[in-house]
PDB file of C-alpha atoms and ligand atoms in Angstrom:
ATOM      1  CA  UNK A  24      83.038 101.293 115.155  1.00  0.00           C
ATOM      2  CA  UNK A  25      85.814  99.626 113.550  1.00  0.00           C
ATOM      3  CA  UNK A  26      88.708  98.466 116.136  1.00  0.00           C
ATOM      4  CA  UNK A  27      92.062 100.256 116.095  1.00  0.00           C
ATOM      5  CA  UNK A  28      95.221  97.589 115.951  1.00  0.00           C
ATOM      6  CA  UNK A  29      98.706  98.564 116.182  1.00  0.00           C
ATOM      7  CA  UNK A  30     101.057  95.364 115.096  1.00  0.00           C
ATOM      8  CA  UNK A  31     104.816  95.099 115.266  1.00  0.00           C
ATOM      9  CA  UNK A  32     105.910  93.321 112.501  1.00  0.00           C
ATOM     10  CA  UNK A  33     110.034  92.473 113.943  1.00  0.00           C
ATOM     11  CA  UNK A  34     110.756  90.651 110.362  1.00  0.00           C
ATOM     12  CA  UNK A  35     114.273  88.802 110.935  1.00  0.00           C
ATOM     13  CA  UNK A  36     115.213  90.761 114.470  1.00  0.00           C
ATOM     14  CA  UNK A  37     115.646  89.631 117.595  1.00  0.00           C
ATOM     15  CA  UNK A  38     116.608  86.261 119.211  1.00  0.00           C
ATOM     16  CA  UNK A  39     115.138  83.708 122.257  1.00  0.00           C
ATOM     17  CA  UNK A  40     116.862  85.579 124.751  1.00  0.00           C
ATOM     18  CA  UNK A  41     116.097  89.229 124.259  1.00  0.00           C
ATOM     19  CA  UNK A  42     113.040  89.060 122.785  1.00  0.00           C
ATOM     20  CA  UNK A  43     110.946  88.378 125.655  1.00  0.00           C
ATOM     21  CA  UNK A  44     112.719  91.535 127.691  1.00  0.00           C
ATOM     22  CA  UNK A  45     111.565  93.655 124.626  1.00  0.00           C
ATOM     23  CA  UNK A  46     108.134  92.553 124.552  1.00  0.00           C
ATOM     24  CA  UNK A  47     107.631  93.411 128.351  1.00  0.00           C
ATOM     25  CA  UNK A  48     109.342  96.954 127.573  1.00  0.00           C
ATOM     26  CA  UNK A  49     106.652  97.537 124.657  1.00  0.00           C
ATOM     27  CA  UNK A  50     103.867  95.687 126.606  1.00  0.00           C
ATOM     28  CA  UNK A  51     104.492  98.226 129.291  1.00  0.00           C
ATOM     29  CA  UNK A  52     104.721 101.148 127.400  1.00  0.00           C
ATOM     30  CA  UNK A  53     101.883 100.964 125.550  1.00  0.00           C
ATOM     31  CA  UNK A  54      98.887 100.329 127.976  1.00  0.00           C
ATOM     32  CA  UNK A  55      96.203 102.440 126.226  1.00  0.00           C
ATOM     33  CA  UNK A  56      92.522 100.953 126.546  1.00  0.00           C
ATOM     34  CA  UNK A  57      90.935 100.243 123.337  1.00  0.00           C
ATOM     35  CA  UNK A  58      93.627  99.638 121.175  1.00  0.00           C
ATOM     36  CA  UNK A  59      94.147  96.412 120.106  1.00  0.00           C
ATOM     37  CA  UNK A  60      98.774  95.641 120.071  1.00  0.00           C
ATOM     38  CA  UNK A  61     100.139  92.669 118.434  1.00  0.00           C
ATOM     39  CA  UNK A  62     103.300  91.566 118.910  1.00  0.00           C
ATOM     40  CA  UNK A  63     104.583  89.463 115.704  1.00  0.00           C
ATOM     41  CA  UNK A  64     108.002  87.961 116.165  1.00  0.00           C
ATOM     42  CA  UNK A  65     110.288  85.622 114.446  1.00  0.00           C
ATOM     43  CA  UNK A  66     108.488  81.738 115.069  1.00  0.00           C
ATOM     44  CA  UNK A  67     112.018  80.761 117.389  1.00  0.00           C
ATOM     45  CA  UNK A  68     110.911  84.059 119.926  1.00  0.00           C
ATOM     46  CA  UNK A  69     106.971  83.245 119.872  1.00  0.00           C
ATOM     47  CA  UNK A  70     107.203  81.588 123.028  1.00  0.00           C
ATOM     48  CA  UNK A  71     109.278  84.147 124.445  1.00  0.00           C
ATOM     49  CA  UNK A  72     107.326  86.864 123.563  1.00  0.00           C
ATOM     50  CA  UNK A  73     103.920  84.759 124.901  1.00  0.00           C
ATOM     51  CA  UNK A  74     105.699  83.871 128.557  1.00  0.00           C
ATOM     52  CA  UNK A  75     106.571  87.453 129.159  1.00  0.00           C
ATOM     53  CA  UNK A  76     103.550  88.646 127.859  1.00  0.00           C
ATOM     54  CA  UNK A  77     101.373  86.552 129.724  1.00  0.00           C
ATOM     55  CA  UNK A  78     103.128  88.150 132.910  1.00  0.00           C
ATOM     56  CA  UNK A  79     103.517  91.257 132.272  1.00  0.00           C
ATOM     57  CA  UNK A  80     100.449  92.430 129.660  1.00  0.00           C
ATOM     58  CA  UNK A  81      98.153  89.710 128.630  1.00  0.00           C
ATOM     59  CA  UNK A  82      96.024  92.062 126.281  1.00  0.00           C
ATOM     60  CA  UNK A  83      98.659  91.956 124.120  1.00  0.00           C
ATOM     61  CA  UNK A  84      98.790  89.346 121.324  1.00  0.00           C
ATOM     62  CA  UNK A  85     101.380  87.155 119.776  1.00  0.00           C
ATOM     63  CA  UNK A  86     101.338  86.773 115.827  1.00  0.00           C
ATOM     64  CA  UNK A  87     103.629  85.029 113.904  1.00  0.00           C
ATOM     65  CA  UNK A  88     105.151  86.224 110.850  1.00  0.00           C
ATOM     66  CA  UNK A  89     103.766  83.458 108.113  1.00  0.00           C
ATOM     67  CA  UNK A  90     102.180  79.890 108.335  1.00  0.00           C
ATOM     68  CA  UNK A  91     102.526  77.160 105.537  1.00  0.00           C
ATOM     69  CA  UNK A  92      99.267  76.600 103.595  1.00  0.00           C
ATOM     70  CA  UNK A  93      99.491  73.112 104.268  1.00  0.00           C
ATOM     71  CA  UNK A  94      98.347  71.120 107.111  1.00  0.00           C
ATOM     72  CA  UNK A  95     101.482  68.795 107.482  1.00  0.00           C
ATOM     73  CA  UNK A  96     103.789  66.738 105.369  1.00  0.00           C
ATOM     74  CA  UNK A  97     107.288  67.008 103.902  1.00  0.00           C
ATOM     75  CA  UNK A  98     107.973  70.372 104.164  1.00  0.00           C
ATOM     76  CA  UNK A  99     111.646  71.259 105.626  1.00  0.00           C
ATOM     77  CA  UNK A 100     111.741  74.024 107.803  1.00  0.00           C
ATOM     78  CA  UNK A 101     108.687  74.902 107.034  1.00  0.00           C
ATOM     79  CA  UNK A 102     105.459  75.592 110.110  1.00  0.00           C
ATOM     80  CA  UNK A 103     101.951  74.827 109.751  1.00  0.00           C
ATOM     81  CA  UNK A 104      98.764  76.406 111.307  1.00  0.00           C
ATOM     82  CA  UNK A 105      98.252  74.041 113.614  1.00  0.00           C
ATOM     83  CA  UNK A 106     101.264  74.357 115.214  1.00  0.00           C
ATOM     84  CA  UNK A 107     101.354  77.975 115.903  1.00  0.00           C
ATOM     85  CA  UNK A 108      98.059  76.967 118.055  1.00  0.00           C
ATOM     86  CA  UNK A 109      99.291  77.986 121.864  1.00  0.00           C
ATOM     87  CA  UNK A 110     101.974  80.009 120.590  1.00  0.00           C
ATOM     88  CA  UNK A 111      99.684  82.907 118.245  1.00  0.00           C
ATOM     89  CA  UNK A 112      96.660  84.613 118.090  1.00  0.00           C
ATOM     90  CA  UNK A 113      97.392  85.919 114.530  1.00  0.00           C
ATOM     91  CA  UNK A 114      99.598  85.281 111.950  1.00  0.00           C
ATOM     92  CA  UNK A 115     100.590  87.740 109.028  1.00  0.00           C
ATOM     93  CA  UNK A 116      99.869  86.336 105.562  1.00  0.00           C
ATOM     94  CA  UNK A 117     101.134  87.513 102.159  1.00  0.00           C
ATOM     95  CA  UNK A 118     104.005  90.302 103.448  1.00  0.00           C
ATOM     96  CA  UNK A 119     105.492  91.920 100.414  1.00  0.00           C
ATOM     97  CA  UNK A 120     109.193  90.195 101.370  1.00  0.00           C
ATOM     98  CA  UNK A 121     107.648  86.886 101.386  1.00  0.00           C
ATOM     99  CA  UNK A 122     105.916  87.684  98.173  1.00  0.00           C
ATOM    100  CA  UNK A 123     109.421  88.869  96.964  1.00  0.00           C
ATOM    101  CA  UNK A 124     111.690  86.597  98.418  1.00  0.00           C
ATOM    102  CA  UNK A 125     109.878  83.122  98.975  1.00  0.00           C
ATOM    103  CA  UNK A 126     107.611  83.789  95.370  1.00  0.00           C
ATOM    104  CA  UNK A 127     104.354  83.852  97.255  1.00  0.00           C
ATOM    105  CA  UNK A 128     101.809  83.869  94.906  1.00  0.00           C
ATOM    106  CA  UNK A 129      97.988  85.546  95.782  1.00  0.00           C
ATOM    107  CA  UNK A 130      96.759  81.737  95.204  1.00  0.00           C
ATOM    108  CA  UNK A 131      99.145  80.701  97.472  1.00  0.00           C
ATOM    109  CA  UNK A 132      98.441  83.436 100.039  1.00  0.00           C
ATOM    110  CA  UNK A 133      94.804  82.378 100.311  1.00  0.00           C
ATOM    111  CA  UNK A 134      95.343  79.433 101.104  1.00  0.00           C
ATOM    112  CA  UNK A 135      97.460  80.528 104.101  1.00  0.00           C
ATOM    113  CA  UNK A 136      94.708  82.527 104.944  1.00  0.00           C
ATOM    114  CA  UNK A 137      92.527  79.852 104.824  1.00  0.00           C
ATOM    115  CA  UNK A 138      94.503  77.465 107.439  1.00  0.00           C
ATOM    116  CA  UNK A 139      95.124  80.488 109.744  1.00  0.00           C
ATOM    117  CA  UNK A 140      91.874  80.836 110.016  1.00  0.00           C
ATOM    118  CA  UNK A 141      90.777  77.362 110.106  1.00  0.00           C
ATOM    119  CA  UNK A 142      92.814  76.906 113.216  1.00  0.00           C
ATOM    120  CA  UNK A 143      91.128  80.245 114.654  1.00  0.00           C
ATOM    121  CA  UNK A 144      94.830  82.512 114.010  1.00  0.00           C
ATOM    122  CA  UNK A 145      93.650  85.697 113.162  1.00  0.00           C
ATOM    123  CA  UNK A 146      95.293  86.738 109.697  1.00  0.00           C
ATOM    124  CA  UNK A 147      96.898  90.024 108.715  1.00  0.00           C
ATOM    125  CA  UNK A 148      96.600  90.205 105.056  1.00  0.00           C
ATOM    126  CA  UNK A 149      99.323  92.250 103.477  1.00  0.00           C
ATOM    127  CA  UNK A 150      98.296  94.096 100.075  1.00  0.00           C
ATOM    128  CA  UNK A 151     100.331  96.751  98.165  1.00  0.00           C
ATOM    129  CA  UNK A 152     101.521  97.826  95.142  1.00  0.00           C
ATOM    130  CA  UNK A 153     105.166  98.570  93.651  1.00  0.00           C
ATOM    131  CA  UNK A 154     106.894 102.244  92.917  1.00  0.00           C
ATOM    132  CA  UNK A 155     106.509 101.309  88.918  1.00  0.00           C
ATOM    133  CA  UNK A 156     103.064 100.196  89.738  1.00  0.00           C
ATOM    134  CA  UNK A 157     102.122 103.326  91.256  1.00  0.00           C
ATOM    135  CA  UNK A 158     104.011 105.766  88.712  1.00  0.00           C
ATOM    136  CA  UNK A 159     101.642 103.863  86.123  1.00  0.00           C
ATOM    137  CA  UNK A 160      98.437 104.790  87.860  1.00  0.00           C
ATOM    138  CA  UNK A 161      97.936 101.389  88.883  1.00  0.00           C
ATOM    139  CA  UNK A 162      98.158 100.895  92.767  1.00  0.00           C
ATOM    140  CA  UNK A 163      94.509 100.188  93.171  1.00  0.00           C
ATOM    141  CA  UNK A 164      94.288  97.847  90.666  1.00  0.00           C
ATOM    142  CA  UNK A 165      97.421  95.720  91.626  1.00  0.00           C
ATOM    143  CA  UNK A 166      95.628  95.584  95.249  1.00  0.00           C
ATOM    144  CA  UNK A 167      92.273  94.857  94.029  1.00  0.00           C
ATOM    145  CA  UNK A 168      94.096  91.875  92.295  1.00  0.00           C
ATOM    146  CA  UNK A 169      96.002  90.937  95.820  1.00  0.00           C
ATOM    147  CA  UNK A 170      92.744  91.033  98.039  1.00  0.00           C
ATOM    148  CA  UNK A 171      90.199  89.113  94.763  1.00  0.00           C
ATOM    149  CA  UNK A 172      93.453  86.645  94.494  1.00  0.00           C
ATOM    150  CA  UNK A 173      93.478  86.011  98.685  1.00  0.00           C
ATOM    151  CA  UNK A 174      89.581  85.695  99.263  1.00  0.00           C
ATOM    152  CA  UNK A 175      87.519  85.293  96.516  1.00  0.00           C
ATOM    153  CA  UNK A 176      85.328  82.609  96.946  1.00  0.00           C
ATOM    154  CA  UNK A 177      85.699  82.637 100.821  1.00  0.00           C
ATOM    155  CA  UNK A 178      82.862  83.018 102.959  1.00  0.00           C
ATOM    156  CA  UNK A 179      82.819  86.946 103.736  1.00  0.00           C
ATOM    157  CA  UNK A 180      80.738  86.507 107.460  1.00  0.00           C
ATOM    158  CA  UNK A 181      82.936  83.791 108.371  1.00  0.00           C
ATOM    159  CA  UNK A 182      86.260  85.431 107.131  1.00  0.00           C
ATOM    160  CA  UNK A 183      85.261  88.946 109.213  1.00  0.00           C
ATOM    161  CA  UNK A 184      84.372  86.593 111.971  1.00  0.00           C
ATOM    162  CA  UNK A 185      87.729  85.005 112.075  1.00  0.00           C
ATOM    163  CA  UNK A 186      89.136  88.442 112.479  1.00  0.00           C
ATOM    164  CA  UNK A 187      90.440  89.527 109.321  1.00  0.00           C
ATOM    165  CA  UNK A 188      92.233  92.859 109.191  1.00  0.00           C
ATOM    166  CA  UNK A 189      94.205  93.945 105.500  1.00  0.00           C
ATOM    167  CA  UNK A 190      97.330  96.185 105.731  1.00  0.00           C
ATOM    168  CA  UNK A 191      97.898  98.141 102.942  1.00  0.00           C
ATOM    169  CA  UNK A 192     101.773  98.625 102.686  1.00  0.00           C
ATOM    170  CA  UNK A 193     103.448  99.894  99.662  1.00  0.00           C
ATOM    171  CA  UNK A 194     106.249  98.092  98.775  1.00  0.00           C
ATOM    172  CA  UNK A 195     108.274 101.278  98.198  1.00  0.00           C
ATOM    173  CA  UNK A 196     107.430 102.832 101.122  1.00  0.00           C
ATOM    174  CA  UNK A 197     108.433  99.717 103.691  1.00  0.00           C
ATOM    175  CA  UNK A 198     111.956 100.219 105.191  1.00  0.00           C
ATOM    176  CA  UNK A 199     113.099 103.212 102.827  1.00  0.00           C
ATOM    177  CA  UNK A 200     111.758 106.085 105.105  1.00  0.00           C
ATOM    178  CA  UNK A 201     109.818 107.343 102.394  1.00  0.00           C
ATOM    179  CA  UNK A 202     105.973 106.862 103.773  1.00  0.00           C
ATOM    180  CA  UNK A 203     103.178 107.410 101.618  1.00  0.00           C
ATOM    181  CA  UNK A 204     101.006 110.392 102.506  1.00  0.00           C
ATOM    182  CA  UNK A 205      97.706 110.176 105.050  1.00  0.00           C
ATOM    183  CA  UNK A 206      95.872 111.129 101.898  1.00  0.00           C
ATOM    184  CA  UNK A 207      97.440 108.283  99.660  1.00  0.00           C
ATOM    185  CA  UNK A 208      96.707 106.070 102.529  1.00  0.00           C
ATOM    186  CA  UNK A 209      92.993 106.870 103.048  1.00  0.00           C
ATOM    187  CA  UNK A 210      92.389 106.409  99.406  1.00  0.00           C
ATOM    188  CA  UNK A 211      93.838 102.904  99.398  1.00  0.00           C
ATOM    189  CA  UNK A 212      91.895 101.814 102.103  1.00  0.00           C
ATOM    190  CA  UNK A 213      88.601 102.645 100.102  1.00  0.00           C
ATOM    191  CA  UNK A 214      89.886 101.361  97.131  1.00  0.00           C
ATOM    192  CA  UNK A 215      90.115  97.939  99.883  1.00  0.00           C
ATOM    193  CA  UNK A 216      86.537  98.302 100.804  1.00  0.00           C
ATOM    194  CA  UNK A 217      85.549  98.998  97.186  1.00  0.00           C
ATOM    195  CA  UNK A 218      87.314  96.121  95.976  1.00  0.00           C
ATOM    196  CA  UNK A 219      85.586  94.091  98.705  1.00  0.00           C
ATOM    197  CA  UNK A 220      82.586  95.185  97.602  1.00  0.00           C
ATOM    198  CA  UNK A 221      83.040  94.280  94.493  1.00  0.00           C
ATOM    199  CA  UNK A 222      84.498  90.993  95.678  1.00  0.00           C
ATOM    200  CA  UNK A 223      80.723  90.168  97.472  1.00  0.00           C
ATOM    201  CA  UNK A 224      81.840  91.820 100.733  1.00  0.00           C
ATOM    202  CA  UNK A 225      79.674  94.773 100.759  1.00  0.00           C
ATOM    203  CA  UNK A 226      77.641  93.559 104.615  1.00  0.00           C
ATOM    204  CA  UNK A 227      81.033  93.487 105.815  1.00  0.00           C
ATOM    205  CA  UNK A 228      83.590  95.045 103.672  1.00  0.00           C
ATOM    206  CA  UNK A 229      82.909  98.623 106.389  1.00  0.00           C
ATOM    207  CA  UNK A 230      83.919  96.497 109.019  1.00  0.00           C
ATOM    208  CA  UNK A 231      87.284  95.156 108.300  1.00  0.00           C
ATOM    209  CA  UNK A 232      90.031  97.083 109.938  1.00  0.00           C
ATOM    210  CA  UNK A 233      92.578  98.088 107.130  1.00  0.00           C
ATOM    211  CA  UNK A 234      95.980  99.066 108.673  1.00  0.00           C
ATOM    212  CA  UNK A 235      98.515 101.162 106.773  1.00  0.00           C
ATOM    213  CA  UNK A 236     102.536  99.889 107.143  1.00  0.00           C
ATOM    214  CA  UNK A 237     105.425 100.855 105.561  1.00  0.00           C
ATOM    215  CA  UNK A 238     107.823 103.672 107.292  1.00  0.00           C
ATOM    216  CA  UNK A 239     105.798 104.295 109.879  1.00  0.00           C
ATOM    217  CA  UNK A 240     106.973 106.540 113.072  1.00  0.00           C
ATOM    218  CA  UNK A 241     105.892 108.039 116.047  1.00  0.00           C
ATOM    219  CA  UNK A 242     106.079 110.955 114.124  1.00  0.00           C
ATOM    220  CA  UNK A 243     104.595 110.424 110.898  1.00  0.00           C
ATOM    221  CA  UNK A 244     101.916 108.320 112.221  1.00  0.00           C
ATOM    222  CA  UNK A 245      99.372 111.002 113.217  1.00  0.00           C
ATOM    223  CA  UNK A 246      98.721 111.589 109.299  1.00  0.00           C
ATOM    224  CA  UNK A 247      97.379 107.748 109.144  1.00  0.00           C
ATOM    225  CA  UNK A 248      95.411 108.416 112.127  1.00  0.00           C
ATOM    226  CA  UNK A 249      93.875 111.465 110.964  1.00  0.00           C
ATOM    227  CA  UNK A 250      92.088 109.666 108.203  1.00  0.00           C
ATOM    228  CA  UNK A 251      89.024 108.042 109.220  1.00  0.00           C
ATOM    229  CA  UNK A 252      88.953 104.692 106.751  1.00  0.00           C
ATOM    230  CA  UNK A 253      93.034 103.866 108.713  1.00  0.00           C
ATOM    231  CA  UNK A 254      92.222 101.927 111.393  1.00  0.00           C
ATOM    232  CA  UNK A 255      96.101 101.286 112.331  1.00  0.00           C
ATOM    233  CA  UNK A 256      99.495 100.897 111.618  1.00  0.00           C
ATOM    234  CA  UNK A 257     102.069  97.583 110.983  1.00  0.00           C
ATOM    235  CA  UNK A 258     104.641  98.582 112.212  1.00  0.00           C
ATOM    236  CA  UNK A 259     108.538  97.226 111.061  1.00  0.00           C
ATOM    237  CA  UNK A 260     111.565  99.003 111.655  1.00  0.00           C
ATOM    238  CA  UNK A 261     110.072 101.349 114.522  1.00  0.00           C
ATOM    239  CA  UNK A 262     108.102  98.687 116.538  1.00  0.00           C
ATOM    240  CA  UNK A 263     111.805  97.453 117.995  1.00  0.00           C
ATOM    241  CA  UNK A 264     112.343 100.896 119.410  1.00  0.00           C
ATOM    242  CA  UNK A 265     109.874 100.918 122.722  1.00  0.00           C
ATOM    243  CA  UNK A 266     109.841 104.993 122.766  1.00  0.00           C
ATOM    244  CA  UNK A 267     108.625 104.584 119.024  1.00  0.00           C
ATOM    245  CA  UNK A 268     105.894 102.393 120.171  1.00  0.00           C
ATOM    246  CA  UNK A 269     104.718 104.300 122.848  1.00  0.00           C
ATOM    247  CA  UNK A 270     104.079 107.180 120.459  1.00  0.00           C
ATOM    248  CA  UNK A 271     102.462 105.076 118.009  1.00  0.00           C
ATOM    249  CA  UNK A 272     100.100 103.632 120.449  1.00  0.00           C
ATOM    250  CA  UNK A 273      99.807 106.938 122.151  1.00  0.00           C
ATOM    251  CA  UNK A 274      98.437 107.959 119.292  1.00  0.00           C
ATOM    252  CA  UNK A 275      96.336 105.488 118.751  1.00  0.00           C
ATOM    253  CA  UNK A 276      94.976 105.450 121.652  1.00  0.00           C
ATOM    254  CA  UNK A 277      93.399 108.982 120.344  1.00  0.00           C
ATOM    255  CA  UNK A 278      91.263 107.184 117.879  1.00  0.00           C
ATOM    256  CA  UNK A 279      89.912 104.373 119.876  1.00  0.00           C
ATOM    257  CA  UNK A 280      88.552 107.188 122.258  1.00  0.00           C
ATOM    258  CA  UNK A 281      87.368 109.219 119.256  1.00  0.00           C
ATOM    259  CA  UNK A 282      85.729 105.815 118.278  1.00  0.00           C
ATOM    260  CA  UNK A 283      84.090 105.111 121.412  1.00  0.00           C
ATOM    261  CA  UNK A 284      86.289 102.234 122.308  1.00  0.00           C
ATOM    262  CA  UNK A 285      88.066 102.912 125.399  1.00  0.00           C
ATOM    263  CA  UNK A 286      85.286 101.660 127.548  1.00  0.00           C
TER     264      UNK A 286
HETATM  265  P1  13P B  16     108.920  99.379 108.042  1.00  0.00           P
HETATM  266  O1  13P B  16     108.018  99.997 109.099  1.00  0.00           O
HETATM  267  O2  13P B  16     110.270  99.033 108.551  1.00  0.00           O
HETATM  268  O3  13P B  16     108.914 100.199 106.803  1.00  0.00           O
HETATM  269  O4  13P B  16     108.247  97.983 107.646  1.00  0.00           O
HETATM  270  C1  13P B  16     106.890  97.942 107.372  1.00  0.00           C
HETATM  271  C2  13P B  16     106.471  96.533 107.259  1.00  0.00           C
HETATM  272  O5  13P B  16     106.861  95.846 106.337  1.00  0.00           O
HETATM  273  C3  13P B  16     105.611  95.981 108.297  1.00  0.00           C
HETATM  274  O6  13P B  16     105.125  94.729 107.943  1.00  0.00           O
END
């Protein structure tokens, strides 16, 4: 059974002094066995967010928000793989607003991928298509060209092994409020796993966790987990508000018993 991850994506929020406090909040308000909670905060909070994690909820895991595809070098202000070592578990790769705003290209994103999971960060991989893309009838495609673009020609055993999950968030659904439907969702996710198949993936393509993101709520999130091929949510706006993430998880929570994985 495919695990259930709920990850707080917290973009450009918080700061080195509050964003330890919130993690403990969130950390404590979200205890529900067999649900898998990732905290990803800006890389000047990580070790905020790790030291009052460690204390108060060790089950949940740090990601940062990006890594550079290269090792080291000249690179201002830039932060590699291996330094998010002791500070992440997982790292989110190829986010629409880095695709927008820092012209992240699939090529590109792959190779993040690659170094987050060369230094054994677990990597969210962001796919999803644009309003214009959709109206054309051509969100499947424009996310079969994000996930062939980010792993083709990696090794599929060793990529699930290093913990890939995909989130499929539609650009015009993340921070407007307007979420797509469960239905949408579900279909996007097999379009992932066909795509994957297609890619070479078919032993493992069932087995990669695809989240949905964009807009999602404590109370819209029940549609997502309604549909069997969501495993999750990435959460943005709502995973600063700790009442918001206890209803997500809550709800989560639902499907990892359904699943069988609340031990
Ligand atoms: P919102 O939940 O704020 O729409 O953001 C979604 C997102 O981009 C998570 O990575």
């Amino acid at each position: 059974m495919r695990e259930v991850v709920v990850a707080a994506n917290w973009k450009m929020h918080t700061t080195p002094a509050d964003a330890g406090d919130l993690a403990r909040t969130i950390a404590a308000r979200t205890r529900e066995p067999g649900v898998t909670r990732v905290i990803c905060p800006p890389y000047v909070c990580l070790e905020a967010v790790g030291v009052a994690l460690a204390d108060a909820d060790p089950d949940v895991a740090v990601g940062a928000q990006n890594v550079h595809h290269e090792l080291a070098g000249a690179y201002t202000g830039e932060v590699s793989a291996p330094m998010l070592v002791g500070l992440a578990t997982w790292v989110i790769v190829g986010h629409s607003e880095r695709r927008r705003d820092a012209g992240e290209t699939d090529e590109l994103i792959g190779r993040k991928l690659g170094r987050a999971l060369d230094a054994g960060l677990r990597p969210i991989l962001c796919v999803g298509e644009q309003l214009e893309e959709r109206e054309a009838g051509r969100a499947a495609d424009v996310v079969d060209g994000h996930l062939r673009g980010a792993l083709e020609g990696r090794d599929p055993a060793a990529t699930h092994a290093g913990g890939l999950v995909v989130a499929y968030e539609p650009v015009w659904a993340i921070g407007t409020g307007r979420n797509a439907t469960g239905a949408d969702a579900a279909a996007m996710a097999d379009a992932i796993r066909t795509s994957l198949d297609a890619l070479g993936w078919a032993d493992v393509a069932g087995a990669i966790p695809v989240l949905y993101g964009g807009s999602v709520t404590s109370t819209n999130v029940d549609t997502f987990f309604a549909e069997p091929s969501i495993d999750g949510a990435l959460v943005g706006g709502a995973s600063l508000k700790p009442d918001e993430m206890a209803g997500i998880v809550a709800r989560a929570g639902m499907t990892a018993r359904a699943r069988g994985l609340a031990g």
